[in-house]
Coordinates of C-alpha atoms in Angstrom, one line a residue:
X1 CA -15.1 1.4 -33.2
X2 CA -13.1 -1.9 -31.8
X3 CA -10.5 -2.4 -34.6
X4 CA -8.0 -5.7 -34.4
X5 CA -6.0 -8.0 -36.5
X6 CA -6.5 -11.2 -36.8
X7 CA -5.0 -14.7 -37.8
X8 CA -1.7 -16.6 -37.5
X9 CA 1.6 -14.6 -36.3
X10 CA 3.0 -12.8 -39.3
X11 CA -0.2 -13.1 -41.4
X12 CA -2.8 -10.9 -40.0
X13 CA -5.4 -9.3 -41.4
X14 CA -7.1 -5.8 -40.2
X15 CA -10.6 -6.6 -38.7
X16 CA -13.9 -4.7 -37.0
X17 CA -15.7 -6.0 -34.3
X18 CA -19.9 -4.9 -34.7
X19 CA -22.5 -4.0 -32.3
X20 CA -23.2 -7.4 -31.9
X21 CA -19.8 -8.6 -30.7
X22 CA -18.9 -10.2 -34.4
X23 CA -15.8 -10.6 -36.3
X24 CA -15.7 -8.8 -39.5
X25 CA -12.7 -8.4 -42.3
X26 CA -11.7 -5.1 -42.7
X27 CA -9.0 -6.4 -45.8
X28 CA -10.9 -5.4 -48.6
X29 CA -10.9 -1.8 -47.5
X30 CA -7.3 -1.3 -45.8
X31 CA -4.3 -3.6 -46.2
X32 CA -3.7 -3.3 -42.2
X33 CA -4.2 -1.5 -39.4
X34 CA -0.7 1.0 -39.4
X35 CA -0.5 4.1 -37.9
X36 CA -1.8 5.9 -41.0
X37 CA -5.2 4.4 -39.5
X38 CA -5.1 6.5 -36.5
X39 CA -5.1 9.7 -38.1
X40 CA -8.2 11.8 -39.0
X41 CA -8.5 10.9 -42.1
X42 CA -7.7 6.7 -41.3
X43 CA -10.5 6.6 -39.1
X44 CA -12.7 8.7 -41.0
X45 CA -12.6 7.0 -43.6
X46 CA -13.5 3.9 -41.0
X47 CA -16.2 5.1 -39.8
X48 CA -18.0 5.7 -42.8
X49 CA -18.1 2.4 -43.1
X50 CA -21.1 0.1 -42.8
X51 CA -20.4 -3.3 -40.2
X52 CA -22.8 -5.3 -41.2
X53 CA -21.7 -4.9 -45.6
X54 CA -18.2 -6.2 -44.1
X55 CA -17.1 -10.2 -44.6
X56 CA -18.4 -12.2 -41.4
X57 CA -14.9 -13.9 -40.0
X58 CA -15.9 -17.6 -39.3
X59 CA -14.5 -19.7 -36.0
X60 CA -12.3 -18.4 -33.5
X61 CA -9.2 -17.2 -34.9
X62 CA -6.0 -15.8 -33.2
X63 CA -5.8 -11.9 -32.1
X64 CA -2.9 -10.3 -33.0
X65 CA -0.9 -6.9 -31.7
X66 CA -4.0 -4.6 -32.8
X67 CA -1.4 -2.4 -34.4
X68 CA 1.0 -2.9 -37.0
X69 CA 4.0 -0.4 -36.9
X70 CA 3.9 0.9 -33.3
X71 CA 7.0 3.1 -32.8
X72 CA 7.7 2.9 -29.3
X73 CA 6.2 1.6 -25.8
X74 CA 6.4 4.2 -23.2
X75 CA 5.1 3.0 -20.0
X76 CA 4.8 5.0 -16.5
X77 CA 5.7 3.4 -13.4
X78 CA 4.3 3.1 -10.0
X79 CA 0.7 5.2 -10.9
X80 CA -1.1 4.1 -8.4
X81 CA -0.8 4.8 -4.7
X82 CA -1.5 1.5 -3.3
X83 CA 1.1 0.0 -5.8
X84 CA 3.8 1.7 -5.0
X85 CA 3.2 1.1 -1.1
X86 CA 3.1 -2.6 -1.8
X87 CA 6.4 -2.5 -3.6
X88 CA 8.1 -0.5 -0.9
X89 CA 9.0 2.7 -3.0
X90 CA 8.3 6.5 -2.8
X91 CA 5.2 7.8 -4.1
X92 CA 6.0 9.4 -7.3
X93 CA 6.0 13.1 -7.6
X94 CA 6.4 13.1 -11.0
X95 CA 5.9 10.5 -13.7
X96 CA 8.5 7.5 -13.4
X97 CA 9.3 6.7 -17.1
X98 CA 10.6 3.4 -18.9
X99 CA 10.8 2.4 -22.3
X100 CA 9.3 -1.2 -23.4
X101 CA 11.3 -2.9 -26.1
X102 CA 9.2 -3.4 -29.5
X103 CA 10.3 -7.1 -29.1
X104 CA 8.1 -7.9 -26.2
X105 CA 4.8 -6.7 -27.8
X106 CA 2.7 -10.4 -28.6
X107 CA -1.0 -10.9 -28.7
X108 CA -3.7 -10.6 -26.1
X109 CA -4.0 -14.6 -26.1
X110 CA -0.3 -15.7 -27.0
X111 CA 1.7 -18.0 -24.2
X112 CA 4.1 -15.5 -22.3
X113 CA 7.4 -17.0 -22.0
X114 CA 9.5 -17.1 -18.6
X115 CA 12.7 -15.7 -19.4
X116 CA 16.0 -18.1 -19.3
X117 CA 16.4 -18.6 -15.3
X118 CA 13.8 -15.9 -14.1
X119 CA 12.5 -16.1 -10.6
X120 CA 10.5 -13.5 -10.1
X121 CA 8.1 -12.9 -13.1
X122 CA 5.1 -10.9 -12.5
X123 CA 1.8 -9.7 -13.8
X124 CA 0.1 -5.8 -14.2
X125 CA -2.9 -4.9 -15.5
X126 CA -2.6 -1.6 -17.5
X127 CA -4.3 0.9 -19.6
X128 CA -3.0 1.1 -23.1
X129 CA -3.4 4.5 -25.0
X130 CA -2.5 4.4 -29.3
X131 CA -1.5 8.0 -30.1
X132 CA -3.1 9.2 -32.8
X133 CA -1.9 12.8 -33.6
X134 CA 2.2 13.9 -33.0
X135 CA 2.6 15.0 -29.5
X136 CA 5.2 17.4 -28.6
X137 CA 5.3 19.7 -25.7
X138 CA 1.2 19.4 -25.6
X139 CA -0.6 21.4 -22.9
X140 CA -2.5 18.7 -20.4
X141 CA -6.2 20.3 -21.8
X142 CA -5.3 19.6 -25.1
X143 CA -3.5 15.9 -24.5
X144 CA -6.6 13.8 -25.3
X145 CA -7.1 15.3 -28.8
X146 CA -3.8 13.2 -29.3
X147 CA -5.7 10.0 -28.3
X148 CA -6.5 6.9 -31.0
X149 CA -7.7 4.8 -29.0
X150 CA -7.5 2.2 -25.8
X151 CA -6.8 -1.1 -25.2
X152 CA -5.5 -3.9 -22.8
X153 CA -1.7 -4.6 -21.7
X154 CA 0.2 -6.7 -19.7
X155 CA 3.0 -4.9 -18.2
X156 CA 4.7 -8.6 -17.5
X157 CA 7.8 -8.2 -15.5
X158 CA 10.9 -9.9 -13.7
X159 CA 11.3 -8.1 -10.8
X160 CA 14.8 -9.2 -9.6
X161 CA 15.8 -8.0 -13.2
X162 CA 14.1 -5.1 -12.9
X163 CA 15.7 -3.8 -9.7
X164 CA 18.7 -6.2 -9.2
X165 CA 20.3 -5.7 -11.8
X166 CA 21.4 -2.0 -11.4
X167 CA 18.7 0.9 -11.7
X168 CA 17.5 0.2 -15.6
X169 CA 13.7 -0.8 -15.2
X170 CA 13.8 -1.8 -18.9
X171 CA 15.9 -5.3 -18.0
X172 CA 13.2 -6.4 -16.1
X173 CA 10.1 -5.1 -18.8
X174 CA 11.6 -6.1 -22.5
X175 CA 12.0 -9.8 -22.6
X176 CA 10.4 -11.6 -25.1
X177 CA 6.4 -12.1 -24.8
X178 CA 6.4 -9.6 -22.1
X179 CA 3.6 -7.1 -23.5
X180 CA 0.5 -8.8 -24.7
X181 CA -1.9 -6.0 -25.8
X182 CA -5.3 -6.4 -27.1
X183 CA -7.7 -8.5 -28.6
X184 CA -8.7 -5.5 -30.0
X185 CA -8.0 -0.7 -30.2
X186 CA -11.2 0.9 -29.1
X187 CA -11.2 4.7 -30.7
X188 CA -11.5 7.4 -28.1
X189 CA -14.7 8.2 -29.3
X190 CA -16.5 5.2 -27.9
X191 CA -14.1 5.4 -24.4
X192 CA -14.8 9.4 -23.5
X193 CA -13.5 9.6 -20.5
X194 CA -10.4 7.3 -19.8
X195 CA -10.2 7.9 -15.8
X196 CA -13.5 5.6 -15.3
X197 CA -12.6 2.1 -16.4
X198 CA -12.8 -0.8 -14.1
X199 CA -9.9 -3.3 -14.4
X200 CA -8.9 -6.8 -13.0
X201 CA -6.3 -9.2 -13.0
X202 CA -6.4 -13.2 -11.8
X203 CA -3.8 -15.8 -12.2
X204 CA -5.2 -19.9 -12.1
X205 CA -8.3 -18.5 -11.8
X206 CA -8.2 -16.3 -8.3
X207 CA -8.6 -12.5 -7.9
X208 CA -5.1 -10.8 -8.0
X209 CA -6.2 -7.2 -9.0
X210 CA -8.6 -4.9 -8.5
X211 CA -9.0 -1.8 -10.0
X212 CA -9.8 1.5 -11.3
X213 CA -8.3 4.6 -13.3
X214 CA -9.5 7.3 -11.7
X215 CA -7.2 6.1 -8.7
X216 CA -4.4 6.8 -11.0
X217 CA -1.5 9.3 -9.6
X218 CA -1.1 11.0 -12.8
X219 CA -4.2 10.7 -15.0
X220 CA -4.1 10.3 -19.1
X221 CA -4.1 13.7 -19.9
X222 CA -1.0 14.4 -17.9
X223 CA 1.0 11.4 -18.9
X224 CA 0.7 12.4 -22.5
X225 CA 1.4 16.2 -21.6
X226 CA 4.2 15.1 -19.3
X227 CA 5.8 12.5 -21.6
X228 CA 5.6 15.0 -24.2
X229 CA 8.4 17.4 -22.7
X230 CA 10.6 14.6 -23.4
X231 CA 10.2 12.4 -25.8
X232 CA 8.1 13.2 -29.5
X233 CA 5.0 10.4 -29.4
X234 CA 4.0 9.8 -33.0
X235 CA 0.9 8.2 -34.5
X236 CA 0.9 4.8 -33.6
X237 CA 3.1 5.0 -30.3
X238 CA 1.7 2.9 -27.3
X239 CA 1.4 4.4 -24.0
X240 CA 1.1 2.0 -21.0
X241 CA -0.6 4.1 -18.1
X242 CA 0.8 1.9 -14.7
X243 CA -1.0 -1.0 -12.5
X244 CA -3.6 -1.2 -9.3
X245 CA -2.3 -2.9 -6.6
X246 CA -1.8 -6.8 -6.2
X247 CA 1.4 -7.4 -8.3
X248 CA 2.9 -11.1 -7.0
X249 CA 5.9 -8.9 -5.7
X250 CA 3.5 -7.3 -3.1
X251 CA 2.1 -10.4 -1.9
X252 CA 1.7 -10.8 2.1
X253 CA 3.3 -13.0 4.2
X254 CA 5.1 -13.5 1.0
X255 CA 5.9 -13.0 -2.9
X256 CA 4.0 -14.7 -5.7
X257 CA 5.9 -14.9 -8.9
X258 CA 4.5 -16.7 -12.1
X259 CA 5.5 -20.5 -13.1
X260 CA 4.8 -22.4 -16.2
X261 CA 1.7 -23.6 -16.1
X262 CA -0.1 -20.5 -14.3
X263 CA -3.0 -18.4 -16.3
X264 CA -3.0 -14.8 -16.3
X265 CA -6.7 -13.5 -17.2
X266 CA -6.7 -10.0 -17.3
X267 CA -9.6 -7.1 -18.6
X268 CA -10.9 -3.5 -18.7
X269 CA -14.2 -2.6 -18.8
X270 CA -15.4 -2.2 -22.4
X271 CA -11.8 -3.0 -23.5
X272 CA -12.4 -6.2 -23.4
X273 CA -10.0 -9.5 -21.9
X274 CA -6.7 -11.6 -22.0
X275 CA -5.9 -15.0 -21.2
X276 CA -1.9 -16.2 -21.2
X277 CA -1.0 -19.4 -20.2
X278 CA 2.5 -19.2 -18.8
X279 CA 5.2 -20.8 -20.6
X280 CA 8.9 -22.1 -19.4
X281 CA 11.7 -20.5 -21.6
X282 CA 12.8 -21.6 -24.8
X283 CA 14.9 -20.8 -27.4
X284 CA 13.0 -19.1 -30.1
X285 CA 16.0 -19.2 -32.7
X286 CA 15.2 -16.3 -35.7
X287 CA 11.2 -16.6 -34.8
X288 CA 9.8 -13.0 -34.3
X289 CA 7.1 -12.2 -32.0
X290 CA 4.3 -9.3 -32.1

């Protein structure tokens, strides 16, 4: 199943996309896609649904966060070999984590904001996994079972925040607008296996990234079981997996960092695409993003 919410920011409603690519309101049958969706019994009862006996959503309306309610963003960093060359740092022997604020998650198609004086904001392309099932201390052959579903991120960064600034990653990864994710959760089910999705990142309209997951260091099944040791993942947590090369900071002869203006397109195969258009930083006052 592809499951999303969808409408204006603060008002969406849980939806299903069909075999045929459409739109369909999943309201009259769950208030909203929460956590309690992910479990057994949530998408069960989803899948015993029929598509086509659902309400047809007419025009192009907004994608949301596909999840209401995620806990926590735990994202891996430097997962792919050629990535961590271009940034000029060790090749991970073990899992680099970071924690993602909850503030930063927008939708797949929202503007992303430039932070207050930011120089050097970037793009990655990442593999999104939902938990579904509680994961603590899980063996790696058993880490999938723990799996929801997939989806599209934006690991947006400012790198001189990120690694200026002391040695906290997070200062550079949580500012507002700085995790799209979506347009839409794609159960595990219809994924299978995770390490075989094609992915791709371009920016005003030229080829930035290039990838795949099986060229991850540390596939999904270890993440899960390595993440596990240390922190609990709940239903409805959110994984980010790491990015291919071709960040702006890895550019040759020089960096490329986003400017308002640019356009970050972004997709996995059978996850579906992103488009941002980047913004200059303003002062959001009491609004409230996700």
């Amino acid at each position: 199943m592809k499951l999303c919410r969808y409408g204006s920011r603060g008002s969406e409603k849980p939806g299903l996309i069909d075999a045929d690519g459409v739109l369909r309101d999943l309201s009259g049958e769950i208030a909203d896609l929460t956590p309690a969706a992910l479990g057994a019994d949530g998408l069960a009862k989803l899948t015993a649904l029929d598509p086509t006996a659902l309400p047809v959503v007419e025009g192009q309306p907004r994608y949301g966060v596909p999840l209401k309610g995620i806990g926590k963003i735990v994202a891996i960093g430097l997962n792919y070999e050629d990535h961590a060359i271009e940034s000029g740092l060790p090749i991970p022997t073990e899992p680099i984590m970071f924690m993602k604020a909850l503030s930063s998650l927008t939708g797949p198609n929202d503007e992303v904001m430039i932070p207050r004086d930011s120089t050097h904001s970037d793009w990655e392309v990442e593999l999104a996994v939902f938990i579904g099932k509680t994961a603590r201390y899980v063996e790696e052959a058993d880490a999938l079972s723990h799996v929801a579903g997939y989806a599209v991120a934006n690991d947006v960064s400012e790198r001189f925040n990120q690694k200026q600034r002391g040695s906290q990653w997070s200062k550079g990864k949580g500012h507002d607008t700085f995790c799209p994710v979506g347009p839409w959760l794609v159960t595990a089910d219809e994924i299978g296996d995770p390490q075989t999705l094609d992915m791709f990142l371009d920016v005003n309209g030229a080829r930035m990234q290039t990838g795949n997951t099986r060229t991850m260091i540390f596939n999904v099944a270890e993440i899960i079981a390595y993440v596990s040791q240390y922190v609990t993942l709940y239903p409805g947590d959110l994984l980010i997996t790491g990015t291919p090369p071709g960040v702006g900071e890895g550019k040759k002869p020089e960096a490329v960092y986003l400017k308002a203006g640019d356009t970050m397109t972004l997709g996995i195969d059978r996850l579906g695409t992103q488009t941002q258009n980047v913004v200059a930083w303003r002062n959001l006052g009491d609004e409230v993003l996700g």
